[in-house]
mmCIF file of C-alpha atoms in Angstrom:
data_model
loop_
_atom_site.group_PDB
_atom_site.id
_atom_site.type_symbol
_atom_site.label_atom_id
_atom_site.label_comp_id
_atom_site.label_asym_id
_atom_site.label_seq_id
_atom_site.Cartn_x
_atom_site.Cartn_y
_atom_site.Cartn_z
ATOM 1 C CA MET E 1 0.151 0.015 0.375
ATOM 2 C CA TRP E 2 2.935 2.169 0.821
ATOM 3 C CA ARG E 3 4.838 1.750 -2.847
ATOM 4 C CA ARG E 4 1.268 2.754 -4.316
ATOM 5 C CA LYS E 5 1.438 6.440 -2.394
ATOM 6 C CA VAL E 6 4.863 6.535 -3.801
ATOM 7 C CA LEU E 7 3.977 6.153 -6.981
ATOM 8 C CA THR E 8 1.331 8.629 -7.664
ATOM 9 C CA CYS E 9 3.218 11.144 -5.481
ATOM 10 C CA ALA E 10 6.012 10.424 -7.918
ATOM 11 C CA LEU E 11 3.733 11.011 -10.922
ATOM 12 C CA GLN E 12 2.160 13.952 -9.394
ATOM 13 C CA ASN E 13 5.387 15.100 -8.804
ATOM 14 C CA HIS E 14 7.426 14.776 -12.187
ATOM 15 C CA PRO E 15 4.299 16.571 -14.685
ATOM 16 C CA TRP E 16 7.422 15.249 -17.792
ATOM 17 C CA ARG E 17 5.581 11.686 -18.236
ATOM 18 C CA THR E 18 2.235 12.932 -18.754
ATOM 19 C CA ILE E 19 3.652 15.176 -21.344
ATOM 20 C CA ALA E 20 5.314 12.364 -23.584
ATOM 21 C CA ILE E 21 1.989 10.247 -23.676
ATOM 22 C CA ARG E 22 0.075 13.084 -24.498
ATOM 23 C CA ARG E 23 2.579 13.233 -27.076
ATOM 24 C CA SER E 24 2.081 10.491 -28.407
ATOM 25 C CA SER E 25 -1.747 10.238 -28.621
ATOM 26 C CA SER E 26 -1.278 13.469 -30.347
ATOM 27 C CA VAL E 27 0.874 12.406 -33.071
ATOM 28 C CA SER E 28 -1.721 8.778 -33.548
ATOM 29 C CA SER E 29 -4.581 10.809 -33.687
ATOM 30 C CA ALA E 30 -2.552 12.973 -36.686
ATOM 31 C CA ILE E 31 -2.241 9.752 -38.209
ATOM 32 C CA ASP E 32 -5.185 8.308 -37.539
ATOM 33 C CA SER E 33 -6.744 11.229 -39.532
ATOM 34 C CA MET E 34 -3.931 11.122 -42.991
ATOM 35 C CA ILE E 35 -5.404 7.472 -43.126
ATOM 36 C CA LEU E 36 -9.095 8.691 -42.628
ATOM 37 C CA ARG E 37 -8.558 11.475 -45.435
ATOM 38 C CA SER E 38 -7.180 8.599 -48.123
ATOM 39 C CA LEU E 39 -9.206 6.605 -47.374
ATOM 40 C CA LYS E 40 -11.351 8.551 -48.169
ATOM 41 C CA ASP E 41 -10.723 10.089 -50.986
ATOM 42 C CA HIS E 42 -9.556 6.614 -52.571
ATOM 43 C CA TYR E 43 -12.858 5.980 -51.648
ATOM 44 C CA LEU E 44 -13.911 9.072 -54.298
ATOM 45 C CA GLU E 45 -12.042 7.827 -56.810
ATOM 46 C CA ILE E 46 -13.077 4.390 -56.803
ATOM 47 C CA SER E 47 -16.822 5.995 -56.403
ATOM 48 C CA LYS E 48 -16.926 7.456 -59.852
ATOM 49 C CA MET E 49 -15.604 4.355 -61.561
ATOM 50 C CA ALA E 50 -17.952 2.676 -64.046
ATOM 51 C CA PRO E 51 -18.118 -0.923 -63.235
ATOM 52 C CA PRO E 52 -17.525 -3.556 -66.102
ATOM 53 C CA PRO E 53 -20.921 -4.336 -68.544
ATOM 54 C CA VAL E 54 -22.556 -7.138 -66.705
ATOM 55 C CA ASN E 55 -24.383 -7.886 -70.258
ATOM 56 C CA PRO E 56 -23.020 -8.997 -72.986
ATOM 57 C CA PRO E 57 -22.884 -6.352 -76.001
ATOM 58 C CA THR E 58 -26.422 -5.367 -77.279
ATOM 59 C CA PRO E 59 -26.820 -6.850 -80.586
ATOM 60 C CA PHE E 60 -25.704 -10.356 -78.690
ATOM 61 C CA SER E 61 -28.328 -11.889 -76.008
ATOM 62 C CA VAL E 62 -27.301 -15.229 -73.265
ATOM 63 C CA VAL E 63 -29.018 -18.254 -73.716
ATOM 64 C CA LYS E 64 -30.372 -19.485 -71.311
ATOM 65 C CA GLY E 65 -29.311 -22.483 -69.165
ATOM 66 C CA ALA E 66 -26.153 -22.848 -71.127
ATOM 67 C CA LEU E 67 -24.192 -20.958 -67.839
ATOM 68 C CA ASP E 68 -25.203 -24.289 -66.652
ATOM 69 C CA ASN E 69 -23.822 -26.563 -69.064
ATOM 70 C CA ASN E 70 -20.846 -25.948 -70.852
ATOM 71 C CA GLY E 71 -20.399 -22.400 -70.621
ATOM 72 C CA PRO E 72 -21.426 -19.184 -72.162
ATOM 73 C CA VAL E 73 -23.080 -19.059 -75.659
ATOM 74 C CA LEU E 74 -24.063 -15.643 -76.939
ATOM 75 C CA ARG E 75 -26.519 -15.639 -79.334
ATOM 76 C CA ARG E 76 -27.502 -12.984 -82.331
ATOM 77 C CA SER E 77 -29.500 -12.230 -85.799
ATOM 78 C CA TYR E 78 -27.895 -10.187 -88.739
ATOM 79 C CA GLY E 79 -30.141 -9.944 -91.585
ATOM 80 C CA ASP E 80 -31.141 -13.872 -91.899
ATOM 81 C CA GLU E 81 -28.453 -15.529 -90.211
ATOM 82 C CA GLU E 82 -27.976 -17.337 -86.965
ATOM 83 C CA ILE E 83 -24.466 -16.615 -85.223
ATOM 84 C CA ARG E 84 -23.817 -18.853 -82.094
ATOM 85 C CA ILE E 85 -20.830 -17.859 -80.331
ATOM 86 C CA SER E 86 -19.726 -20.292 -77.035
ATOM 87 C CA VAL E 87 -16.608 -20.783 -75.570
ATOM 88 C CA MET E 88 -15.007 -23.874 -73.977
ATOM 89 C CA ARG E 89 -12.328 -23.974 -70.772
ATOM 90 C CA LEU E 90 -9.836 -26.405 -70.758
ATOM 91 C CA ALA E 91 -8.307 -26.264 -67.726
ATOM 92 C CA ASN E 92 -4.378 -26.934 -66.699
ATOM 93 C CA ILE E 93 -3.812 -28.835 -69.510
ATOM 94 C CA LEU E 94 0.061 -30.103 -69.374
ATOM 95 C CA PRO E 95 1.922 -32.635 -72.020
ATOM 96 C CA ASP E 96 3.596 -35.457 -69.743
ATOM 97 C CA ALA E 97 6.986 -34.735 -70.936
ATOM 98 C CA ALA E 98 6.151 -30.872 -69.433
ATOM 99 C CA GLU E 99 5.296 -32.766 -65.998
ATOM 100 C CA ALA E 100 8.683 -34.499 -65.714
ATOM 101 C CA ASP E 101 10.638 -31.189 -66.503
ATOM 102 C CA ALA E 102 8.774 -29.129 -63.226
ATOM 103 C CA ASP E 103 10.880 -27.035 -61.334
ATOM 104 C CA ALA E 104 13.168 -28.437 -58.806
ATOM 105 C CA ASP E 105 10.506 -27.120 -56.622
ATOM 106 C CA GLY E 106 7.868 -29.151 -57.561
ATOM 107 C CA ASP E 107 6.297 -26.212 -59.008
ATOM 108 C CA ILE E 108 4.536 -26.922 -61.973
ATOM 109 C CA ASP E 109 2.540 -23.759 -63.834
ATOM 110 C CA ASP E 110 -1.116 -24.123 -65.315
ATOM 111 C CA ILE E 111 -1.743 -23.850 -68.539
ATOM 112 C CA ASN E 112 -5.431 -23.000 -69.402
ATOM 113 C CA GLN E 113 -6.434 -23.429 -73.406
ATOM 114 C CA LEU E 114 -9.689 -21.596 -74.423
ATOM 115 C CA PHE E 115 -11.805 -21.798 -77.495
ATOM 116 C CA LEU E 116 -14.492 -20.084 -79.814
ATOM 117 C CA HIS E 117 -16.843 -21.817 -81.354
ATOM 118 C CA VAL E 118 -18.633 -19.923 -83.904
ATOM 119 C CA ASP E 119 -21.951 -21.097 -85.358
ATOM 120 C CA VAL E 120 -23.213 -19.128 -88.495
ATOM 121 C CA SER E 121 -26.568 -20.499 -90.147
ATOM 122 C CA LYS E 122 -29.322 -19.350 -92.117
ATOM 123 C CA ALA E 123 -32.925 -19.618 -91.966
ATOM 124 C CA GLY E 124 -34.209 -23.297 -93.614
ATOM 125 C CA GLU E 125 -30.704 -24.544 -93.510
ATOM 126 C CA LYS E 126 -29.519 -27.875 -92.268
ATOM 127 C CA GLU E 127 -26.344 -27.029 -92.343
ATOM 128 C CA SER E 128 -23.679 -23.882 -90.653
ATOM 129 C CA LEU E 129 -20.845 -22.935 -90.825
ATOM 130 C CA HIS E 130 -18.525 -24.127 -88.223
ATOM 131 C CA PHE E 131 -15.043 -21.895 -86.757
ATOM 132 C CA LEU E 132 -13.511 -23.180 -83.975
ATOM 133 C CA CYS E 133 -10.569 -20.532 -83.393
ATOM 134 C CA GLY E 134 -8.286 -20.812 -79.953
ATOM 135 C CA LEU E 135 -7.641 -18.100 -78.300
ATOM 136 C CA TYR E 136 -4.257 -17.078 -77.326
ATOM 137 C CA PRO E 137 -3.211 -13.776 -74.514
ATOM 138 C CA ASP E 138 -2.438 -12.063 -78.101
ATOM 139 C CA ALA E 139 -3.742 -13.264 -80.226
ATOM 140 C CA LEU E 140 -6.831 -15.180 -82.040
ATOM 141 C CA GLY E 141 -5.845 -18.424 -84.052
ATOM 142 C CA ILE E 142 -8.833 -20.462 -86.578
ATOM 143 C CA HIS E 143 -7.876 -23.622 -86.650
ATOM 144 C CA SER E 144 -10.595 -25.063 -88.778
ATOM 145 C CA VAL E 145 -14.072 -24.138 -90.510
ATOM 146 C CA SER E 146 -16.789 -26.558 -91.277
ATOM 147 C CA MET E 147 -19.878 -27.638 -92.261
ATOM 148 C CA ARG E 148 -22.211 -29.149 -89.774
ATOM 149 C CA LEU E 149 -25.440 -30.044 -88.639
ATOM 150 C CA LYS E 150 -26.966 -27.087 -87.196
ATOM 151 C CA PHE E 151 -26.526 -27.083 -83.156
ATOM 152 C CA GLU E 152 -30.811 -27.152 -82.767
ATOM 153 C CA THR E 153 -30.820 -30.115 -85.138
ATOM 154 C CA LEU E 154 -27.346 -31.800 -83.927
ATOM 155 C CA ASP E 155 -28.243 -35.076 -81.616
ATOM 156 C CA SER E 156 -26.311 -37.034 -79.652
ATOM 157 C CA ASN E 157 -27.653 -40.345 -81.792
ATOM 158 C CA VAL E 158 -27.258 -38.699 -85.120
ATOM 159 C CA VAL E 159 -23.604 -39.266 -86.987
ATOM 160 C CA SER E 160 -23.048 -36.773 -89.343
ATOM 161 C CA PRO E 161 -23.665 -37.972 -93.504
ATOM 162 C CA SER E 162 -20.356 -36.551 -94.975
ATOM 163 C CA TYR E 163 -16.758 -36.094 -93.828
ATOM 164 C CA THR E 164 -16.317 -32.540 -92.688
ATOM 165 C CA GLY E 165 -13.352 -32.291 -92.838
ATOM 166 C CA PRO E 166 -10.336 -30.547 -95.191
ATOM 167 C CA VAL E 167 -9.556 -33.093 -98.570
ATOM 168 C CA PHE E 168 -6.476 -34.026 -99.070
ATOM 169 C CA GLU E 169 -5.097 -34.908 -102.622
#
């Protein structure tokens, strides 16, 4: 009990200890106000930015139920033609040789491949023109162009009656 009294008297007789405490609190409040001002400015800048559009470009529409199955499918009519665009993603494609050549740490870079399927068909026709394209970070490559049965008439049991690949001579 005597020790407490001595400590409280010592603190009362040495005001320099309380001044140091007050300075640190004023410094922290100044830092807090600078941080709050910076956050407010950042929030105002972000609120002025427009978010990216959620819907596809205006002439296209998303086919209902397509997102649940294979991926997004866009559809558009242009004159008497119907254009259908779908994207297929193959994730983590890596040949066996590349797995063997992995880093010493065991890190393997994931390789993703994106394919773009474009079907162009005319009303009343049984077949459509099909483009298979590969999407790369800096380019778009057309892998094949072929005539196929329309997507709506294509059944899993139906086999194409004619060869749809290139002609070899």
